CSV table of C-alpha atoms in Angstrom, one decimal:
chain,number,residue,atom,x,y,z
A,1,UNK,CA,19.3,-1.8,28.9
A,2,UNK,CA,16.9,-0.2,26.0
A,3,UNK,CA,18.1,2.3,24.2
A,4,UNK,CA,16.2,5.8,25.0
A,5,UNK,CA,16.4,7.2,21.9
A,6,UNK,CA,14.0,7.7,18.8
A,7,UNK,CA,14.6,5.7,15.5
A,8,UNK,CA,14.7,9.2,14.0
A,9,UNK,CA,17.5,10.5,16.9
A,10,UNK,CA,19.3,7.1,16.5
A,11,UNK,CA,19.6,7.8,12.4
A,12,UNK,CA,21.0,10.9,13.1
A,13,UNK,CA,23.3,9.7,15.4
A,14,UNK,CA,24.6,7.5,12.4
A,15,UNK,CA,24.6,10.2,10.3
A,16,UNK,CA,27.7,11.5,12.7
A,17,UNK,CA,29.4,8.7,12.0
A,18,UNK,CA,28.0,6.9,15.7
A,19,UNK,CA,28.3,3.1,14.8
A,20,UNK,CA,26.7,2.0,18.0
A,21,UNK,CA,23.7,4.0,17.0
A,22,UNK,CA,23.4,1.9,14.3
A,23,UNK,CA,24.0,-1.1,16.0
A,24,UNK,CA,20.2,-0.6,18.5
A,25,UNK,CA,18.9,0.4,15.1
A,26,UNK,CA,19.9,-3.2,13.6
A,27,UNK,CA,18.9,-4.4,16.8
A,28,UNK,CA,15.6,-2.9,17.3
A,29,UNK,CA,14.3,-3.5,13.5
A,30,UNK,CA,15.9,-6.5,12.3
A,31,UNK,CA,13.3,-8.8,12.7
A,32,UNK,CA,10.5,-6.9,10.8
A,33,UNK,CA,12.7,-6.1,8.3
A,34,UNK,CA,13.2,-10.0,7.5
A,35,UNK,CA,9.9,-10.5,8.2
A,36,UNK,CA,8.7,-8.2,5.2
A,37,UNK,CA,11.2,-9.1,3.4
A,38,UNK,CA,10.3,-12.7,3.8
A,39,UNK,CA,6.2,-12.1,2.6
A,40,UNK,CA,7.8,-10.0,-0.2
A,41,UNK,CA,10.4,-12.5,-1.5
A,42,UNK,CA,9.0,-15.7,-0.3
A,43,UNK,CA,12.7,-17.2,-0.1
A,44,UNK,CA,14.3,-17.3,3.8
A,45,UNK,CA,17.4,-16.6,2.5
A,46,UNK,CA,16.8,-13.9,0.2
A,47,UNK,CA,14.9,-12.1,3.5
A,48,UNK,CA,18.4,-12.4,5.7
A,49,UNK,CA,20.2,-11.0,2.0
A,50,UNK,CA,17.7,-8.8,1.6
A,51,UNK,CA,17.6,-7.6,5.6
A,52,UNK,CA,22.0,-7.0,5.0
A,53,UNK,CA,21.7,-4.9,2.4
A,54,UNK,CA,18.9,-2.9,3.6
A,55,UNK,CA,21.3,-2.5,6.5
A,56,UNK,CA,24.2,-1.7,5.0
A,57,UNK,CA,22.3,1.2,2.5
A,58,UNK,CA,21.1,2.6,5.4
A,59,UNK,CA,24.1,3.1,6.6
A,60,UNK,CA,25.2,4.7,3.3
A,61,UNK,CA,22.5,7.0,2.6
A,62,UNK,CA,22.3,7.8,6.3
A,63,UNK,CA,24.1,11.8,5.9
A,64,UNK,CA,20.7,12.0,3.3
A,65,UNK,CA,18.0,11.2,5.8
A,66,UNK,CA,16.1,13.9,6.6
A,67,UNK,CA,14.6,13.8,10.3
A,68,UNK,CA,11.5,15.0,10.1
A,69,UNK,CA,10.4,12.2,7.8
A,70,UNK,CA,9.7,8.6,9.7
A,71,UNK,CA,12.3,6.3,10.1
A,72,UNK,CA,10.3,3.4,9.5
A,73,UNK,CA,8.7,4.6,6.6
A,74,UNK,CA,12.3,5.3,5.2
A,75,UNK,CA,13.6,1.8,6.1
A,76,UNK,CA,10.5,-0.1,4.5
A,77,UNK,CA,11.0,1.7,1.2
A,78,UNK,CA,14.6,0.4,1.3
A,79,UNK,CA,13.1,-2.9,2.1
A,80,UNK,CA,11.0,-2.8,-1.0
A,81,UNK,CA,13.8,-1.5,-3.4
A,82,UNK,CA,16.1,-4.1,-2.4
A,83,UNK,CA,13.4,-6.6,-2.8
A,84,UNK,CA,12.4,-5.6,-6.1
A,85,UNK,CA,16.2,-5.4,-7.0
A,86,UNK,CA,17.2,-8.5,-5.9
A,87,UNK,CA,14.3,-10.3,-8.3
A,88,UNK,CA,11.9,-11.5,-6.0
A,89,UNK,CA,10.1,-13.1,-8.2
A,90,UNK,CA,12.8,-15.8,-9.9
A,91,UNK,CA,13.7,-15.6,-5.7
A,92,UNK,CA,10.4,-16.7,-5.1
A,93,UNK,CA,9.5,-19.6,-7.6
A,94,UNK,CA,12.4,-21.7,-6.8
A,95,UNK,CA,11.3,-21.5,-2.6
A,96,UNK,CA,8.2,-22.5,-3.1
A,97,UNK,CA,9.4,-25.3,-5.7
A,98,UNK,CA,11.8,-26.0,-2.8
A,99,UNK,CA,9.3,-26.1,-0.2
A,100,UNK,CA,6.7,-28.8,-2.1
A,101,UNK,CA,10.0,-30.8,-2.7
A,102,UNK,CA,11.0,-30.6,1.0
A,103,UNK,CA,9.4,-33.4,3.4
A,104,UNK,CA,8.3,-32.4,6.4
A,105,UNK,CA,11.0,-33.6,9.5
A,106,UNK,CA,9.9,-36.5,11.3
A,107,UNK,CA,10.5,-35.2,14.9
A,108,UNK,CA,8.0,-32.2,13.8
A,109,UNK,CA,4.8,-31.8,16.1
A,110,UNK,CA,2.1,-31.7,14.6
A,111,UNK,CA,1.4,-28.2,15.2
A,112,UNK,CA,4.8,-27.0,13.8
A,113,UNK,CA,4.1,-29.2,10.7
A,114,UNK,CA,0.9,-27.7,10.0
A,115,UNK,CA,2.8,-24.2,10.9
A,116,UNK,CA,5.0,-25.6,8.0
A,117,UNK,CA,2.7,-26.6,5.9
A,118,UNK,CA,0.7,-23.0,6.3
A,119,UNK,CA,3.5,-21.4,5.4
A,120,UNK,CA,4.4,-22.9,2.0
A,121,UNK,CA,1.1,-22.6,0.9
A,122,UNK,CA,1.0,-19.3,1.7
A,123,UNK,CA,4.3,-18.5,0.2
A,124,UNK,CA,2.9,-20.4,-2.7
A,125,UNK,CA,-0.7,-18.1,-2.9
A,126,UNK,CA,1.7,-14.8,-2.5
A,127,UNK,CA,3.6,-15.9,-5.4
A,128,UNK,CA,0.6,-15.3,-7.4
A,129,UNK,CA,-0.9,-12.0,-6.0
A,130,UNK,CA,0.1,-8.9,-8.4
A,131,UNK,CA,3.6,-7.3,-6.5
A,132,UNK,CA,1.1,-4.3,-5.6
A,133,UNK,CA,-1.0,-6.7,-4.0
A,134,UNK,CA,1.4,-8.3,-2.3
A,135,UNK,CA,2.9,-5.1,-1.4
A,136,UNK,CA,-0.1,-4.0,0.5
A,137,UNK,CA,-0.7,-7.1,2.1
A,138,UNK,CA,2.2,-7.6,3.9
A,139,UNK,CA,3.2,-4.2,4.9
A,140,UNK,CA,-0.2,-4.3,6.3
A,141,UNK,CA,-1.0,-7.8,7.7
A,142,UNK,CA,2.4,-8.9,8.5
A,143,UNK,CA,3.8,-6.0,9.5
A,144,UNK,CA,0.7,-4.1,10.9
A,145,UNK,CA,1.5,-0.9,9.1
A,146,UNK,CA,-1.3,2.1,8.9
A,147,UNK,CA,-2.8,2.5,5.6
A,148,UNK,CA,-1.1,6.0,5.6
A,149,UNK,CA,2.5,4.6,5.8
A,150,UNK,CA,1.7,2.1,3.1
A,151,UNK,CA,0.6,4.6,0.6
A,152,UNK,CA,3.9,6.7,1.5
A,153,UNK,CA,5.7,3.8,0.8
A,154,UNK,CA,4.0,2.6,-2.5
A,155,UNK,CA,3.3,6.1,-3.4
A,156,UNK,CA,-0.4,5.7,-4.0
A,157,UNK,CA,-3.7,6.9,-2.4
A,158,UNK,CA,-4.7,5.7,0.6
A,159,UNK,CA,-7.8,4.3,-1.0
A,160,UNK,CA,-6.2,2.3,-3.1
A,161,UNK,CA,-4.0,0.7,-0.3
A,162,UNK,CA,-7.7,-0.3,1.3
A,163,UNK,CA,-8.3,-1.9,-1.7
A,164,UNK,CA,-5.7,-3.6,-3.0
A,165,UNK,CA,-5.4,-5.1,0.6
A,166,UNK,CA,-9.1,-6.7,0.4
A,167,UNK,CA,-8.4,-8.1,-3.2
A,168,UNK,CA,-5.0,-10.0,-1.6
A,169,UNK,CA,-7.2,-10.9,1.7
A,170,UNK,CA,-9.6,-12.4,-0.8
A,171,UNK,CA,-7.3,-14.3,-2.9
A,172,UNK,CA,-5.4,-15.5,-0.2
A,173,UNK,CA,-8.8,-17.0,1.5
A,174,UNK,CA,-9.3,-18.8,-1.6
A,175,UNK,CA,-6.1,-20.1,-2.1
A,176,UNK,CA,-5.9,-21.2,1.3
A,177,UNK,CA,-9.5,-22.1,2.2
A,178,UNK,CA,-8.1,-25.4,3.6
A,179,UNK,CA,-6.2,-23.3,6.5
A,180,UNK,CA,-8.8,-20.7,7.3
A,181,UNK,CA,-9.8,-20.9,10.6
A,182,UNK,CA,-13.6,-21.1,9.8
A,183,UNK,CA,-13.6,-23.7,7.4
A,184,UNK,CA,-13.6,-26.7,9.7
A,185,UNK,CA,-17.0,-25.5,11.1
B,1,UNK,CA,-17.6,-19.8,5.0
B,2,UNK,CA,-17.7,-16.7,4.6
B,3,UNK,CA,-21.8,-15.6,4.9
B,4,UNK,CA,-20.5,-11.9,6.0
B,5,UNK,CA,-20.3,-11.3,1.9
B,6,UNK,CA,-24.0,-11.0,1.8
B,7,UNK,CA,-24.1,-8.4,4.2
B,8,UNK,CA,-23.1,-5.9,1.3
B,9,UNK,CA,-19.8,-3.6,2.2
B,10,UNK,CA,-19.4,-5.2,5.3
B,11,UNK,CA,-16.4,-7.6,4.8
B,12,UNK,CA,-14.2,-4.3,3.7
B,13,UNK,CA,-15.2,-3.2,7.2
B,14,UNK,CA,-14.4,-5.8,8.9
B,15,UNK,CA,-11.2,-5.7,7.4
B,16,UNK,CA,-10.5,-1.8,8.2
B,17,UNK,CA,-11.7,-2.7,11.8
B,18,UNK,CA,-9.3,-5.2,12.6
B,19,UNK,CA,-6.5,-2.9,10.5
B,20,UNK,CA,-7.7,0.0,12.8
B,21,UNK,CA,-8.4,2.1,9.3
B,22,UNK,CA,-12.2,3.2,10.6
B,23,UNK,CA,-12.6,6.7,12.1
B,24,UNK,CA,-14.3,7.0,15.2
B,25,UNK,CA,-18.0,7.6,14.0
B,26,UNK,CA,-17.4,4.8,11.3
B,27,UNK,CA,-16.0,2.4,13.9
B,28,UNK,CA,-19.0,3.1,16.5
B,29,UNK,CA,-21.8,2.7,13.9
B,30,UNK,CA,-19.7,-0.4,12.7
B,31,UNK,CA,-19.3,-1.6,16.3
B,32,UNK,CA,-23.1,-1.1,16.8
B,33,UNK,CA,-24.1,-3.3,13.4
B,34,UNK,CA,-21.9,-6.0,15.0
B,35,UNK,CA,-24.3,-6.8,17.6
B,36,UNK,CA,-27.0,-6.8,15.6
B,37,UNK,CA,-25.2,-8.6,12.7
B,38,UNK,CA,-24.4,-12.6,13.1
B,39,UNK,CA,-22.6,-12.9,10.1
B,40,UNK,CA,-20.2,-10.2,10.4
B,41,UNK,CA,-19.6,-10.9,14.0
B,42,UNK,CA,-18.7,-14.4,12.4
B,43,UNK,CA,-16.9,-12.7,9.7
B,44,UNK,CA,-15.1,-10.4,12.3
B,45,UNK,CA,-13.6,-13.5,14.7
B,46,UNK,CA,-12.9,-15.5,11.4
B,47,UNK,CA,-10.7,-12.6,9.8
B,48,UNK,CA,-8.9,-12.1,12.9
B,49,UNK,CA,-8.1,-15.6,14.1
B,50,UNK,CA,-7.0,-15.6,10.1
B,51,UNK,CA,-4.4,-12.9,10.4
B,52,UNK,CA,-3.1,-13.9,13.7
B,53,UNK,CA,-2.5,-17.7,11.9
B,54,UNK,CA,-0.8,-15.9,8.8
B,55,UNK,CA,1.4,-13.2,11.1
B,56,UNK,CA,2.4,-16.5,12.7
B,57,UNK,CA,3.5,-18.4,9.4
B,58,UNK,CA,5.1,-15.5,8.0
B,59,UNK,CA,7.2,-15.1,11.4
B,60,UNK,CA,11.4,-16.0,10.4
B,61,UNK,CA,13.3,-15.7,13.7
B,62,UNK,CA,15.9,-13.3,13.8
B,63,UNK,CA,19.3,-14.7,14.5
B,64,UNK,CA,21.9,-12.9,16.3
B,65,UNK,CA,24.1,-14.5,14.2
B,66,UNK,CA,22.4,-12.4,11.0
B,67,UNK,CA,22.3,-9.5,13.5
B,68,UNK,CA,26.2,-9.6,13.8
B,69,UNK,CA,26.9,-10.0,10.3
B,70,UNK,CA,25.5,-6.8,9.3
B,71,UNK,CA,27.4,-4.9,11.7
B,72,UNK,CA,30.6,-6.6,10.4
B,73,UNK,CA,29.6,-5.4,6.9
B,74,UNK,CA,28.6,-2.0,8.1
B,75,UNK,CA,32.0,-1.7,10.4
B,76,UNK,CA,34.0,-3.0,6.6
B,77,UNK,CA,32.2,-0.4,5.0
B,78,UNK,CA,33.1,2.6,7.4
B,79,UNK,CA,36.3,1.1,7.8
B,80,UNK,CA,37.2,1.6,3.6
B,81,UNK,CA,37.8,-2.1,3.8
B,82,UNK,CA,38.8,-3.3,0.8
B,83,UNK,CA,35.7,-4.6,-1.9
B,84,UNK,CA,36.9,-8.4,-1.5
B,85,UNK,CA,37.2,-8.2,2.2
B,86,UNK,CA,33.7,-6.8,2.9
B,87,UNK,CA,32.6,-9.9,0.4
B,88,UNK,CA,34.2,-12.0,2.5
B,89,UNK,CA,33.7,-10.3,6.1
B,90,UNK,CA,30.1,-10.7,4.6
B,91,UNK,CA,29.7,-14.4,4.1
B,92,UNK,CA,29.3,-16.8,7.5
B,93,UNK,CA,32.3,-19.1,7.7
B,94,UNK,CA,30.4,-22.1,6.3
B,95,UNK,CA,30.1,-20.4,3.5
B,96,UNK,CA,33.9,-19.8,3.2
B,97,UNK,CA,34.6,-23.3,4.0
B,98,UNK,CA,32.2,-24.8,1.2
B,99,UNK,CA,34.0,-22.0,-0.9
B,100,UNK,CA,37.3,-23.2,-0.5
B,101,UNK,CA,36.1,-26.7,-0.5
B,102,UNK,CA,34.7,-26.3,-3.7
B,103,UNK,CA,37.8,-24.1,-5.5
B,104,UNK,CA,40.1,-27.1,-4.4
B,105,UNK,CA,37.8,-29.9,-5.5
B,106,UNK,CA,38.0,-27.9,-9.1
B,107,UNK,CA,41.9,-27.3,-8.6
B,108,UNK,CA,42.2,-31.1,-8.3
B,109,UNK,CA,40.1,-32.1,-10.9
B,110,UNK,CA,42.0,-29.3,-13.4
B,111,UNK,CA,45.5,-30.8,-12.4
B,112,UNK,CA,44.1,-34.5,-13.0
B,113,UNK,CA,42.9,-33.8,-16.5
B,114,UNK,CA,46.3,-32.3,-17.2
B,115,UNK,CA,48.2,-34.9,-16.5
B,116,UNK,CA,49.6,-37.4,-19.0
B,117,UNK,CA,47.8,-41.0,-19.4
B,118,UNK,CA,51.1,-42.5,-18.3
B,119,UNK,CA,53.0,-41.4,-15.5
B,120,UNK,CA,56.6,-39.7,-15.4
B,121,UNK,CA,57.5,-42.6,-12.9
B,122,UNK,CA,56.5,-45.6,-14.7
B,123,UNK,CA,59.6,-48.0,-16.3
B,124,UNK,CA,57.7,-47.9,-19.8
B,125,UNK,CA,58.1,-44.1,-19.7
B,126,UNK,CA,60.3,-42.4,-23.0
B,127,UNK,CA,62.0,-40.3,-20.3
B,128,UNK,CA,63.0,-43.5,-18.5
B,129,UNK,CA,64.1,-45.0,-21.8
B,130,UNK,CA,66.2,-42.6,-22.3
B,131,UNK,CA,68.3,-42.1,-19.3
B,132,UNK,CA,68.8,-45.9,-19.4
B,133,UNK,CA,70.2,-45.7,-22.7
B,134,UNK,CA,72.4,-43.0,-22.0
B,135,UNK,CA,73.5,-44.6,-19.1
B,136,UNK,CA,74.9,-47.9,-20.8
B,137,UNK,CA,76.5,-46.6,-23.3
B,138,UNK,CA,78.1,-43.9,-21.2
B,139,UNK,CA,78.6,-46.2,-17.9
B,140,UNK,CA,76.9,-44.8,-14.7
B,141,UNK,CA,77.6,-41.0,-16.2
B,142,UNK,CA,74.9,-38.9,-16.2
B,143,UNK,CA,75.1,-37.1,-20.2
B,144,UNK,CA,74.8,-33.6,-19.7
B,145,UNK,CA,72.8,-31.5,-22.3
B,146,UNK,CA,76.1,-29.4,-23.7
């Protein structure tokens, strides 16, 4: 059964030294975290590296979380840290280099090879976005964040979340004009 | 494939639309010039059925296997475990196999280089010389050292 209780309830719980609170925390986030961390490092492994330590510092720095701010927002500027600690960038060349070098399995369908193929080319076109670009556009496209959180997180004006999100939407449509779902008409 | 870009503005629109960024008087008036406007309605199904297909290719499972790692790491670290233990209470055991795996392969190849080009064992050996020597000239006693 679902946990009852509030991210923020569940963080102080852990601050107490409650273990299984942290556990339906781990449970209830773990796959956005790896998700985010995925668009931000472009490298599967990294993400699940990335997701651990995120974890783990939570755990930590849980006696300094204050409730009253959100939990998410608090776990996604983790995220970012340990992303930009970990060196997503050298993180990231070598997947896509990997992904162009790996051949696609011959039991795929061919919608999971095209699901593939999306993938490392959009791995490939984030590589290239500016990190505040990238930033912006995952926190908001992947994860479906509010402008609001985003700028918390990147501490910048909301404004400039907007646009730095249009400028990746744009690049990205360029880079993968092959895959967008109006170019076939 | 994008014709919504000469309808000046409205592509950032579209975009804070879909994100759910627009206030309610924005979105309304926006929601209005939809229905007037082909190109941004096309602009408006193209940019959604575009994020849905990127969400989607940007998806990694997660494994429970990943899920219980962390708490192992997290239990290490409350429990004061020791720095190499949580290192290793960290890792998957595939990754401790190929670790040992790899440590032995190097162990071997150390003790291989080390080892003389001709073997303790063989008859041409000095070693072997030696004790035969000593052995006729003193019968089947063994010489010892003092």
């Amino acid at each position: 059964m679902a946990d009852a209780r509030s991210d923020e309830e569940l963080m102080t719980a852990v601050a107490a030294g409650n273990f299984e609170a942290f556990g339906v925390l781990v449970e209830r986030h773990h796959q956005r975290v790896v998700n985010i961390a995925y668009g931000m490092s472009g490298q599967a492994d990294a993400a699940r590296d990335v997701a651990q330590e995120t974890f783990i510092r939570i755990l930590k720095h849980a006696p300094l979380y204050v409730p009253s701010a959100r939990f998410t927002t608090f776990l996604y500027t983790v995220v970012r840290s340990v992303v930009v600690e970990t060196g997503r960038k050298r993180a990231r060349r070598r997947e896509v280099s990997l992904d162009h070098a790996a051949p696609a399995a011959p039991d795929r369908t061919d919608r999971a090879a095209e699901r593939g193929e999306l993938r490392a080319r959009l791995a490939e076109a984030l590589a290239e976005l500016p990190d505040e670009l990238r930033d912006a556009f995952v926190l908001s496209e992947i994860e479906g964040l509010r402008y609001r959180d985003i700028a918390e997180i990147c501490g910048c004006p909301e404004g400039t979340v907007a646009s730095r999100k249009h400028q990746a939407v744009e690049r990205l449509r360029r880079s993968l004009s092959a895959f967008h779902p109006g170019s076939e008409r | 494939m994008n014709d919504a870009r000469k309808c000046p503005g409205r592509v950032d629109d579209v975009i804070r639309l879909i994100d759910g960024e627009l206030d309610d008087s924005a979105r309304i008036a926006f929601e209005s010039h939809l229905e007037r406007c082909h190109r941004c309605r096309l602009e408006f199904v193209q940019r959604r059925a575009e994020r849905a297909q990127w969400r989607d290719a940007m998806s990694l499972p997660s494994r429970p296997a990943d899920r219980a790692k962390i708490l192992r790491a997290g239990k290490d670290w409350l429990d004061g475990a020791p720095r190499w233990r949580r290192w290793l209470r960290a890792r998957s055991w595939e990754d401790v196999v190929t670790g040992v795996s790899l440590a032995a392969i190097v162990i071997l190849i150390t003790i291989l280089a080390q080892r003389p080009a001709t073997p303790a064992w063989s008859s041409s050996s000095p070693a072997r010389y030696y004790v035969n020597e000593q052995s006729e000239t003193a019968g089947d006693e063994i010489p010892r050292p003092f």
